[in-house]
């Protein structure tokens, strides 16, 4: 095979040899660009955009973190020392929001109180949680599962702050 190539090469005129050499150089550059340079360059551009997006998200998160710390510092704090005081407070708030009849279970736990609902009016429930938070009582764990339009199954855990 190499012999045939050498023989064909030697049969070419000087100008044809220069054109074939120029074509080979051109094809080498085209292959290099299409197989190596272009994929690397496009991936580099994609990564630069991803870094810029991540940087913007990082700045936004830092801004939000400072807002959250400002809100928690300024939020009121309840003076509830025992689980029974916590239970009484939660019961009073359930009554004031008219959620007592929808409640399935109000139970004392090792650290606080758990309130469960099989089917609760979701807007009223969320309003109740918001009211508790504005008074300084923050839920430690919330499980909320939609059942049908406007109603959800919910479980909320509150703990005594020590």
CSV table of N, CA and C in Angstrom, one decimal:
chain,number,residue,atom,x,y,z
A,1,UNK,N,0.8,-1.2,0.0
A,1,UNK,CA,0.0,0.0,0.0
A,1,UNK,C,0.9,1.3,0.0
A,2,UNK,N,1.9,1.3,0.9
A,2,UNK,CA,2.8,2.4,0.9
A,2,UNK,C,3.6,2.6,-0.4
A,3,UNK,N,3.8,1.4,-1.0
A,3,UNK,CA,4.5,1.5,-2.3
A,3,UNK,C,3.7,2.2,-3.3
A,4,UNK,N,2.4,1.8,-3.3
A,4,UNK,CA,1.5,2.4,-4.3
A,4,UNK,C,1.3,3.9,-4.1
A,5,UNK,N,1.3,4.3,-2.8
A,5,UNK,CA,1.2,5.7,-2.5
A,5,UNK,C,2.5,6.5,-2.9
A,6,UNK,N,3.6,5.9,-2.6
A,6,UNK,CA,4.9,6.5,-3.0
A,6,UNK,C,5.0,6.6,-4.5
A,7,UNK,N,4.5,5.6,-5.2
A,7,UNK,CA,4.6,5.6,-6.7
A,7,UNK,C,3.6,6.7,-7.2
A,8,UNK,N,2.4,6.8,-6.7
A,8,UNK,CA,1.5,7.8,-7.1
A,8,UNK,C,2.0,9.2,-6.8
A,9,UNK,N,2.7,9.3,-5.7
A,9,UNK,CA,3.2,10.6,-5.3
A,9,UNK,C,4.3,11.0,-6.2
A,10,UNK,N,5.2,10.1,-6.6
A,10,UNK,CA,6.3,10.4,-7.5
A,10,UNK,C,5.8,10.7,-8.9
A,11,UNK,N,4.7,10.2,-9.3
A,11,UNK,CA,4.1,10.4,-10.6
A,11,UNK,C,3.5,11.8,-10.8
A,12,UNK,N,3.2,12.4,-9.6
A,12,UNK,CA,2.6,13.7,-9.6
A,12,UNK,C,3.5,14.8,-10.0
A,13,UNK,N,3.0,15.9,-10.6
A,13,UNK,CA,3.9,17.0,-11.0
A,13,UNK,C,4.1,17.9,-9.7
A,14,UNK,N,5.1,18.8,-9.8
A,14,UNK,CA,5.4,19.6,-8.6
A,14,UNK,C,4.2,20.4,-8.1
A,15,UNK,N,3.5,21.0,-9.1
A,15,UNK,CA,2.3,21.8,-8.7
A,15,UNK,C,1.3,20.9,-8.0
A,16,UNK,N,1.0,19.7,-8.5
A,16,UNK,CA,0.0,18.8,-7.9
A,16,UNK,C,0.5,18.4,-6.5
A,17,UNK,N,1.8,18.2,-6.3
A,17,UNK,CA,2.3,17.8,-5.0
A,17,UNK,C,2.0,19.0,-4.0
A,18,UNK,N,2.2,20.2,-4.5
A,18,UNK,CA,2.0,21.4,-3.6
A,18,UNK,C,0.5,21.5,-3.3
A,19,UNK,N,-0.4,21.3,-4.3
A,19,UNK,CA,-1.8,21.3,-4.0
A,19,UNK,C,-2.3,20.2,-3.1
A,20,UNK,N,-1.8,19.0,-3.2
A,20,UNK,CA,-2.1,17.9,-2.3
A,20,UNK,C,-1.6,18.2,-0.9
A,21,UNK,N,-0.4,18.7,-0.8
A,21,UNK,CA,0.1,19.1,0.5
A,21,UNK,C,-0.7,20.2,1.2
A,22,UNK,N,-1.1,21.2,0.4
A,22,UNK,CA,-2.0,22.2,0.9
A,22,UNK,C,-3.3,21.7,1.3
A,23,UNK,N,-3.9,20.8,0.5
A,23,UNK,CA,-5.1,20.1,0.9
A,23,UNK,C,-5.0,19.3,2.2
A,24,UNK,N,-3.9,18.6,2.4
A,24,UNK,CA,-3.7,17.9,3.6
A,24,UNK,C,-3.6,18.8,4.8
A,25,UNK,N,-2.9,19.9,4.6
A,25,UNK,CA,-2.8,20.9,5.7
A,25,UNK,C,-4.2,21.4,6.1
A,26,UNK,N,-4.9,21.8,5.0
A,26,UNK,CA,-6.3,22.3,5.2
A,26,UNK,C,-7.2,21.3,5.9
A,27,UNK,N,-7.1,20.0,5.5
A,27,UNK,CA,-7.9,19.0,6.1
A,27,UNK,C,-7.5,18.7,7.5
A,28,UNK,N,-6.2,18.8,7.8
A,28,UNK,CA,-5.7,18.6,9.2
A,28,UNK,C,-6.3,19.7,10.1
A,29,UNK,N,-6.3,21.0,9.6
A,29,UNK,CA,-6.8,22.0,10.4
A,29,UNK,C,-8.4,21.9,10.6
A,30,UNK,N,-9.0,21.5,9.5
A,30,UNK,CA,-10.5,21.3,9.7
A,30,UNK,C,-10.8,20.2,10.6
A,31,UNK,N,-10.1,19.1,10.6
A,31,UNK,CA,-10.3,18.0,11.5
A,31,UNK,C,-10.0,18.4,12.9
A,32,UNK,N,-8.9,19.1,13.1
A,32,UNK,CA,-8.5,19.5,14.4
A,32,UNK,C,-9.5,20.4,15.0
A,33,UNK,N,-10.0,21.4,14.2
A,33,UNK,CA,-11.0,22.3,14.7
A,33,UNK,C,-12.4,21.6,15.0
A,34,UNK,N,-12.8,20.8,14.1
A,34,UNK,CA,-14.1,20.1,14.3
A,34,UNK,C,-14.1,19.0,15.4
A,35,UNK,N,-13.0,18.3,15.5
A,35,UNK,CA,-13.0,17.2,16.5
A,35,UNK,C,-12.4,17.6,17.8
A,36,UNK,N,-11.6,18.6,17.9
A,36,UNK,CA,-10.9,19.0,19.1
A,36,UNK,C,-11.2,20.4,19.6
A,37,UNK,N,-10.9,21.4,18.8
A,37,UNK,CA,-11.0,22.8,19.3
A,37,UNK,C,-12.5,23.2,19.5
A,38,UNK,N,-13.4,22.9,18.5
A,38,UNK,CA,-14.8,23.4,18.7
A,38,UNK,C,-15.5,22.8,19.9
A,39,UNK,N,-15.4,21.4,20.1
A,39,UNK,CA,-16.0,20.9,21.3
A,39,UNK,C,-15.4,21.5,22.6
A,40,UNK,N,-14.1,21.7,22.7
A,40,UNK,CA,-13.5,22.3,23.9
A,40,UNK,C,-14.0,23.7,24.1
A,41,UNK,N,-14.0,24.5,23.0
A,41,UNK,CA,-14.5,25.9,23.1
A,41,UNK,C,-15.9,26.0,23.5
A,42,UNK,N,-16.8,25.2,22.9
A,42,UNK,CA,-18.2,25.3,23.2
A,42,UNK,C,-18.5,24.8,24.7
A,43,UNK,N,-17.8,23.8,25.1
A,43,UNK,CA,-17.9,23.4,26.5
A,43,UNK,C,-17.4,24.5,27.5
A,44,UNK,N,-16.3,25.1,27.1
A,44,UNK,CA,-15.7,26.2,27.9
A,44,UNK,C,-16.8,27.4,28.0
A,45,UNK,N,-17.4,27.7,26.9
A,45,UNK,CA,-18.5,28.7,26.9
A,45,UNK,C,-19.6,28.3,27.8
A,46,UNK,N,-20.0,27.1,27.7
A,46,UNK,CA,-21.1,26.6,28.5
A,46,UNK,C,-20.7,26.7,30.0
A,47,UNK,N,-19.5,26.3,30.3
A,47,UNK,CA,-19.1,26.3,31.7
A,47,UNK,C,-19.0,27.8,32.2
A,48,UNK,N,-18.6,28.7,31.4
A,48,UNK,CA,-18.5,30.1,31.8
A,48,UNK,C,-19.9,30.6,32.2
A,49,UNK,N,-20.9,30.2,31.3
A,49,UNK,CA,-22.3,30.6,31.6
A,49,UNK,C,-22.8,30.0,32.9
A,50,UNK,N,-22.4,28.7,33.2
A,50,UNK,CA,-22.8,28.0,34.4
A,50,UNK,C,-22.2,28.7,35.6
A,51,UNK,N,-20.9,29.1,35.5
A,51,UNK,CA,-20.2,29.8,36.6
A,51,UNK,C,-20.9,31.1,36.9
A,52,UNK,N,-21.2,31.8,35.8
A,52,UNK,CA,-21.9,33.1,36.0
A,52,UNK,C,-23.2,33.0,36.7
A,53,UNK,N,-24.0,32.0,36.2
A,53,UNK,CA,-25.3,31.7,36.8
A,53,UNK,C,-25.1,31.3,38.3
A,54,UNK,N,-24.2,30.4,38.6
A,54,UNK,CA,-23.9,30.0,40.0
A,54,UNK,C,-23.5,31.2,40.8
A,55,UNK,N,-22.7,32.1,40.3
A,55,UNK,CA,-22.2,33.3,41.0
A,55,UNK,C,-23.4,34.2,41.3
A,56,UNK,N,-24.3,34.4,40.3
A,56,UNK,CA,-25.5,35.2,40.6
A,56,UNK,C,-26.4,34.6,41.6
A,57,UNK,N,-26.6,33.2,41.6
A,57,UNK,CA,-27.4,32.5,42.6
A,57,UNK,C,-26.7,32.7,44.0
A,58,UNK,N,-25.4,32.6,44.0
A,58,UNK,CA,-24.7,32.7,45.3
A,58,UNK,C,-24.9,34.1,45.9
A,59,UNK,N,-24.8,35.1,45.1
A,59,UNK,CA,-25.1,36.5,45.6
A,59,UNK,C,-26.5,36.6,46.1
A,60,UNK,N,-27.5,36.1,45.3
A,60,UNK,CA,-28.9,36.1,45.7
A,60,UNK,C,-29.1,35.4,47.0
A,61,UNK,N,-28.5,34.2,47.2
A,61,UNK,CA,-28.6,33.4,48.4
A,61,UNK,C,-28.0,34.2,49.6
A,62,UNK,N,-26.9,34.9,49.4
A,62,UNK,CA,-26.3,35.6,50.5
A,62,UNK,C,-27.2,36.8,50.9
A,63,UNK,N,-27.9,37.4,49.9
A,63,UNK,CA,-28.8,38.5,50.2
A,63,UNK,C,-30.0,37.9,51.0
A,64,UNK,N,-30.5,36.8,50.6
A,64,UNK,CA,-31.7,36.2,51.3
A,64,UNK,C,-31.3,35.8,52.7
A,65,UNK,N,-30.1,35.3,52.9
A,65,UNK,CA,-29.6,34.8,54.2
A,65,UNK,C,-29.6,36.0,55.1
A,66,UNK,N,-29.2,37.2,54.7
A,66,UNK,CA,-29.1,38.4,55.5
A,66,UNK,C,-30.6,38.8,55.9
A,67,UNK,N,-31.5,38.7,54.9
A,67,UNK,CA,-32.9,39.0,55.2
A,67,UNK,C,-33.5,38.1,56.2
A,68,UNK,N,-33.2,36.8,56.1
A,68,UNK,CA,-33.7,35.8,57.0
A,68,UNK,C,-33.2,36.1,58.4
A,69,UNK,N,-32.0,36.4,58.6
A,69,UNK,CA,-31.4,36.6,59.9
A,69,UNK,C,-32.0,37.9,60.5
A,70,UNK,N,-32.3,38.9,59.6
A,70,UNK,CA,-32.9,40.1,60.1
A,70,UNK,C,-34.3,39.8,60.6
A,71,UNK,N,-35.1,39.0,59.8
A,71,UNK,CA,-36.4,38.7,60.2
A,71,UNK,C,-36.5,37.9,61.5
A,72,UNK,N,-35.5,36.9,61.7
A,72,UNK,CA,-35.6,36.1,62.9
A,72,UNK,C,-35.1,36.9,64.1
A,73,UNK,N,-34.2,37.9,63.9
A,73,UNK,CA,-33.8,38.7,65.0
A,73,UNK,C,-35.0,39.6,65.5
A,74,UNK,N,-35.7,40.1,64.6
A,74,UNK,CA,-36.8,41.0,64.9
A,74,UNK,C,-38.1,40.3,65.3
A,75,UNK,N,-38.2,39.0,65.1
A,75,UNK,CA,-39.5,38.3,65.4
A,75,UNK,C,-39.7,38.2,66.9
A,76,UNK,N,-40.9,38.2,67.3
A,76,UNK,CA,-41.2,38.1,68.7
A,76,UNK,C,-40.9,36.7,69.2
A,77,UNK,N,-40.7,36.6,70.5
A,77,UNK,CA,-40.4,35.3,71.1
A,77,UNK,C,-41.4,35.0,72.2
A,78,UNK,N,-42.0,33.8,72.1
A,78,UNK,CA,-42.9,33.4,73.1
A,78,UNK,C,-42.2,32.9,74.4
A,79,UNK,N,-42.8,33.1,75.5
A,79,UNK,CA,-42.2,32.7,76.8
A,79,UNK,C,-43.0,31.4,77.2
A,80,UNK,N,-42.7,30.3,76.5
A,80,UNK,CA,-43.3,29.0,76.8
A,80,UNK,C,-42.2,28.1,77.4
A,81,UNK,N,-42.3,27.7,78.6
A,81,UNK,CA,-41.3,26.9,79.2
A,81,UNK,C,-41.5,25.4,79.3
A,82,UNK,N,-42.8,25.0,79.2
A,82,UNK,CA,-43.1,23.6,79.4
A,82,UNK,C,-44.0,23.1,78.2
A,83,UNK,N,-44.0,21.8,78.1
A,83,UNK,CA,-44.8,21.2,77.0
A,83,UNK,C,-46.3,21.5,77.2
A,84,UNK,N,-46.8,21.5,78.5
A,84,UNK,CA,-48.2,21.7,78.7
A,84,UNK,C,-48.6,23.2,78.4
A,85,UNK,N,-47.7,24.1,78.7
A,85,UNK,CA,-47.9,25.5,78.3
A,85,UNK,C,-48.0,25.6,76.7
A,86,UNK,N,-47.1,24.9,76.1
A,86,UNK,CA,-47.1,24.8,74.6
A,86,UNK,C,-48.4,24.2,74.1
A,87,UNK,N,-48.8,23.1,74.7
A,87,UNK,CA,-50.1,22.5,74.3
A,87,UNK,C,-51.3,23.4,74.5
A,88,UNK,N,-51.3,24.1,75.6
A,88,UNK,CA,-52.4,25.0,75.9
A,88,UNK,C,-52.4,26.2,74.9
A,89,UNK,N,-51.3,26.7,74.6
A,89,UNK,CA,-51.2,27.8,73.6
A,89,UNK,C,-51.6,27.3,72.2
A,90,UNK,N,-51.2,26.1,71.8
A,90,UNK,CA,-51.6,25.6,70.5
A,90,UNK,C,-53.1,25.4,70.4
A,91,UNK,N,-53.7,24.8,71.5
A,91,UNK,CA,-55.1,24.6,71.5
A,91,UNK,C,-55.9,25.9,71.4
A,92,UNK,N,-55.4,26.9,72.1
A,92,UNK,CA,-56.1,28.2,72.1
A,92,UNK,C,-56.0,28.8,70.7
A,93,UNK,N,-54.9,28.6,70.0
A,93,UNK,CA,-54.8,29.2,68.6
A,93,UNK,C,-55.6,28.3,67.7
A,94,UNK,N,-55.7,27.0,67.9
A,94,UNK,CA,-56.6,26.2,67.0
A,94,UNK,C,-58.0,26.6,67.2
A,95,UNK,N,-58.4,26.9,68.4
A,95,UNK,CA,-59.8,27.4,68.6
A,95,UNK,C,-60.0,28.7,68.0
A,96,UNK,N,-59.1,29.6,68.1
A,96,UNK,CA,-59.3,31.0,67.5
A,96,UNK,C,-59.3,31.0,66.0
A,97,UNK,N,-58.7,30.0,65.4
A,97,UNK,CA,-58.8,29.9,63.9
A,97,UNK,C,-59.8,28.9,63.5
A,98,UNK,N,-60.6,28.4,64.4
A,98,UNK,CA,-61.7,27.4,64.2
A,98,UNK,C,-61.2,26.1,63.5
A,99,UNK,N,-60.1,25.6,64.0
A,99,UNK,CA,-59.6,24.4,63.4
A,99,UNK,C,-59.7,23.2,64.4
A,100,UNK,N,-60.2,23.4,65.5
A,100,UNK,CA,-60.3,22.3,66.5
A,100,UNK,C,-61.1,21.1,66.0
A,101,UNK,N,-62.2,21.4,65.3
A,101,UNK,CA,-63.1,20.3,64.9
A,101,UNK,C,-62.5,19.5,63.7
A,102,UNK,N,-61.5,20.1,63.0
A,102,UNK,CA,-60.8,19.4,61.9
A,102,UNK,C,-59.6,18.6,62.3
A,103,UNK,N,-59.1,18.9,63.5
A,103,UNK,CA,-58.0,18.3,64.1
A,103,UNK,C,-58.2,16.8,64.4
A,104,UNK,N,-57.3,15.9,64.0
A,104,UNK,CA,-57.4,14.5,64.3
A,104,UNK,C,-56.8,14.2,65.6
A,105,UNK,N,-55.6,14.8,65.9
A,105,UNK,CA,-54.9,14.4,67.1
A,105,UNK,C,-54.0,15.6,67.6
A,106,UNK,N,-53.9,15.8,68.9
A,106,UNK,CA,-53.0,16.7,69.5
A,106,UNK,C,-52.3,15.9,70.6
A,107,UNK,N,-51.0,15.7,70.4
A,107,UNK,CA,-50.3,14.8,71.2
A,107,UNK,C,-49.0,15.4,71.8
A,108,UNK,N,-48.7,15.1,73.0
A,108,UNK,CA,-47.5,15.5,73.6
A,108,UNK,C,-46.4,14.5,73.1
A,109,UNK,N,-45.2,15.1,72.8
A,109,UNK,CA,-44.1,14.3,72.4
A,109,UNK,C,-43.0,14.5,73.4
A,110,UNK,N,-41.8,13.9,73.2
A,110,UNK,CA,-40.7,14.0,74.1
A,110,UNK,C,-40.2,15.5,74.2
A,111,UNK,N,-40.3,16.2,73.1
A,111,UNK,CA,-39.8,17.6,73.1
A,111,UNK,C,-40.8,18.7,73.0
A,112,UNK,N,-42.1,18.3,72.7
A,112,UNK,CA,-43.1,19.3,72.4
A,112,UNK,C,-44.5,18.7,72.2
A,113,UNK,N,-45.1,19.2,71.1
A,113,UNK,CA,-46.5,18.9,70.7
A,113,UNK,C,-46.5,18.6,69.2
A,114,UNK,N,-47.4,17.6,68.9
A,114,UNK,CA,-47.6,17.2,67.5
A,114,UNK,C,-49.1,17.4,67.2
A,115,UNK,N,-49.4,18.1,66.2
A,115,UNK,CA,-50.8,18.3,65.8
A,115,UNK,C,-51.0,17.6,64.4
A,116,UNK,N,-52.1,16.8,64.3
A,116,UNK,CA,-52.3,16.0,63.1
A,116,UNK,C,-53.7,16.3,62.6
A,117,UNK,N,-53.8,16.4,61.3
A,117,UNK,CA,-55.1,16.6,60.6
A,117,UNK,C,-55.2,15.6,59.5
A,118,UNK,N,-56.4,14.9,59.4
A,118,UNK,CA,-56.6,14.0,58.3
A,118,UNK,C,-57.1,14.8,57.0
A,119,UNK,N,-58.0,15.8,57.3
A,119,UNK,CA,-58.5,16.6,56.2
A,119,UNK,C,-58.7,18.0,56.8
A,120,UNK,N,-57.9,19.0,56.4
A,120,UNK,CA,-58.0,20.3,56.9
A,120,UNK,C,-58.1,21.3,55.8
A,121,UNK,N,-58.9,22.4,56.0
A,121,UNK,CA,-59.0,23.5,55.1
A,121,UNK,C,-57.6,24.1,55.0
A,122,UNK,N,-57.0,23.9,53.8
A,122,UNK,CA,-55.6,24.3,53.6
A,122,UNK,C,-55.4,25.8,53.8
A,123,UNK,N,-56.2,26.7,53.2
A,123,UNK,CA,-55.9,28.2,53.5
A,123,UNK,C,-56.0,28.5,55.0
A,124,UNK,N,-57.0,28.0,55.6
A,124,UNK,CA,-57.2,28.3,57.1
A,124,UNK,C,-56.0,27.7,57.9
A,125,UNK,N,-55.5,26.5,57.5
A,125,UNK,CA,-54.4,25.9,58.2
A,125,UNK,C,-53.1,26.7,58.0
A,126,UNK,N,-52.9,27.2,56.8
A,126,UNK,CA,-51.7,28.0,56.5
A,126,UNK,C,-51.8,29.3,57.2
A,127,UNK,N,-52.9,29.9,57.3
A,127,UNK,CA,-53.1,31.2,58.0
A,127,UNK,C,-52.8,31.0,59.5
A,128,UNK,N,-53.3,29.8,60.0
A,128,UNK,CA,-53.0,29.5,61.4
A,128,UNK,C,-51.5,29.4,61.6
A,129,UNK,N,-50.8,28.7,60.7
A,129,UNK,CA,-49.3,28.6,60.9
A,129,UNK,C,-48.6,29.9,60.8
A,130,UNK,N,-49.1,30.7,59.9
A,130,UNK,CA,-48.5,32.1,59.7
A,130,UNK,C,-48.8,32.9,61.0
A,131,UNK,N,-49.9,32.8,61.6
A,131,UNK,CA,-50.2,33.5,62.8
A,131,UNK,C,-49.3,33.0,64.0
A,132,UNK,N,-49.1,31.7,64.1
A,132,UNK,CA,-48.2,31.2,65.1
A,132,UNK,C,-46.8,31.7,64.9
A,133,UNK,N,-46.4,31.7,63.6
A,133,UNK,CA,-45.0,32.2,63.3
A,133,UNK,C,-44.9,33.7,63.7
A,134,UNK,N,-45.9,34.5,63.4
A,134,UNK,CA,-45.8,35.9,63.7
A,134,UNK,C,-45.8,36.1,65.2
A,135,UNK,N,-46.3,35.2,66.0
A,135,UNK,CA,-46.3,35.3,67.4
A,135,UNK,C,-45.0,34.7,68.0
A,136,UNK,N,-44.2,34.1,67.2
A,136,UNK,CA,-42.9,33.6,67.6
A,136,UNK,C,-42.8,32.1,67.8
A,137,UNK,N,-43.8,31.3,67.4
A,137,UNK,CA,-43.8,29.9,67.5
A,137,UNK,C,-43.5,29.3,66.1
A,138,UNK,N,-42.4,28.7,65.9
A,138,UNK,CA,-42.0,28.2,64.6
A,138,UNK,C,-42.1,26.6,64.7
A,139,UNK,N,-42.7,26.0,63.7
A,139,UNK,CA,-42.8,24.6,63.6
A,139,UNK,C,-41.5,24.0,63.3
A,140,UNK,N,-41.1,22.9,64.0
A,140,UNK,CA,-39.9,22.2,63.7
A,140,UNK,C,-40.0,21.2,62.5
A,141,UNK,N,-41.2,20.7,62.3
A,141,UNK,CA,-41.4,19.8,61.2
A,141,UNK,C,-42.8,19.9,60.7
A,142,UNK,N,-43.0,20.0,59.4
A,142,UNK,CA,-44.3,20.1,58.8
A,142,UNK,C,-44.4,19.1,57.7
A,143,UNK,N,-45.5,18.3,57.7
A,143,UNK,CA,-45.7,17.4,56.6
A,143,UNK,C,-47.1,17.8,56.0
A,144,UNK,N,-47.2,18.1,54.8
A,144,UNK,CA,-48.4,18.6,54.2
A,144,UNK,C,-48.6,17.9,52.8
A,145,UNK,N,-49.7,17.2,52.7
A,145,UNK,CA,-50.0,16.5,51.5
A,145,UNK,C,-51.4,16.9,51.0
A,146,UNK,N,-51.5,17.4,49.8
A,146,UNK,CA,-52.8,17.8,49.2
A,146,UNK,C,-53.7,16.6,49.0
A,147,UNK,N,-55.0,16.8,49.4
A,147,UNK,CA,-56.0,15.7,49.2
A,147,UNK,C,-56.9,16.0,48.0
A,148,UNK,N,-57.5,17.2,48.1
A,148,UNK,CA,-58.4,17.7,47.0
A,148,UNK,C,-58.3,19.2,47.1
A,149,UNK,N,-58.9,19.8,46.1
A,149,UNK,CA,-58.8,21.3,46.0
A,149,UNK,C,-59.2,22.0,47.3
A,150,UNK,N,-58.3,22.7,47.9
A,150,UNK,CA,-58.5,23.4,49.2
A,150,UNK,C,-58.4,22.6,50.4
A,151,UNK,N,-58.1,21.3,50.4
A,151,UNK,CA,-57.9,20.5,51.6
A,151,UNK,C,-56.6,19.7,51.5
A,152,UNK,N,-56.1,19.5,52.7
A,152,UNK,CA,-54.8,18.8,52.8
A,152,UNK,C,-54.8,17.9,54.0
A,153,UNK,N,-53.9,16.9,54.0
A,153,UNK,CA,-53.6,16.1,55.2
A,153,UNK,C,-52.3,16.7,55.7
A,154,UNK,N,-52.3,17.0,57.1
A,154,UNK,CA,-51.2,17.7,57.6
A,154,UNK,C,-50.7,17.2,59.0
A,155,UNK,N,-49.5,17.4,59.3
A,155,UNK,CA,-48.9,17.0,60.6
A,155,UNK,C,-47.8,18.0,60.9
A,156,UNK,N,-47.9,18.6,62.1
A,156,UNK,CA,-47.0,19.7,62.5
A,156,UNK,C,-46.4,19.4,63.8
A,157,UNK,N,-45.1,19.6,64.0
A,157,UNK,CA,-44.5,19.3,65.3
A,157,UNK,C,-43.9,20.7,65.8
A,158,UNK,N,-44.2,21.0,67.0
A,158,UNK,CA,-43.7,22.2,67.7
A,158,UNK,C,-42.9,21.7,68.9
A,159,UNK,N,-41.8,22.4,69.2
A,159,UNK,CA,-40.9,22.1,70.3
A,159,UNK,C,-40.9,23.2,71.3
A,160,UNK,N,-40.6,22.9,72.5
A,160,UNK,CA,-40.4,24.0,73.5
A,160,UNK,C,-39.0,24.5,73.3
A,161,UNK,N,-38.9,25.8,73.2
A,161,UNK,CA,-37.6,26.5,73.1
A,161,UNK,C,-37.0,26.6,74.5
A,162,UNK,N,-35.8,26.1,74.6
A,162,UNK,CA,-35.1,26.1,76.0
A,162,UNK,C,-34.0,27.1,76.0
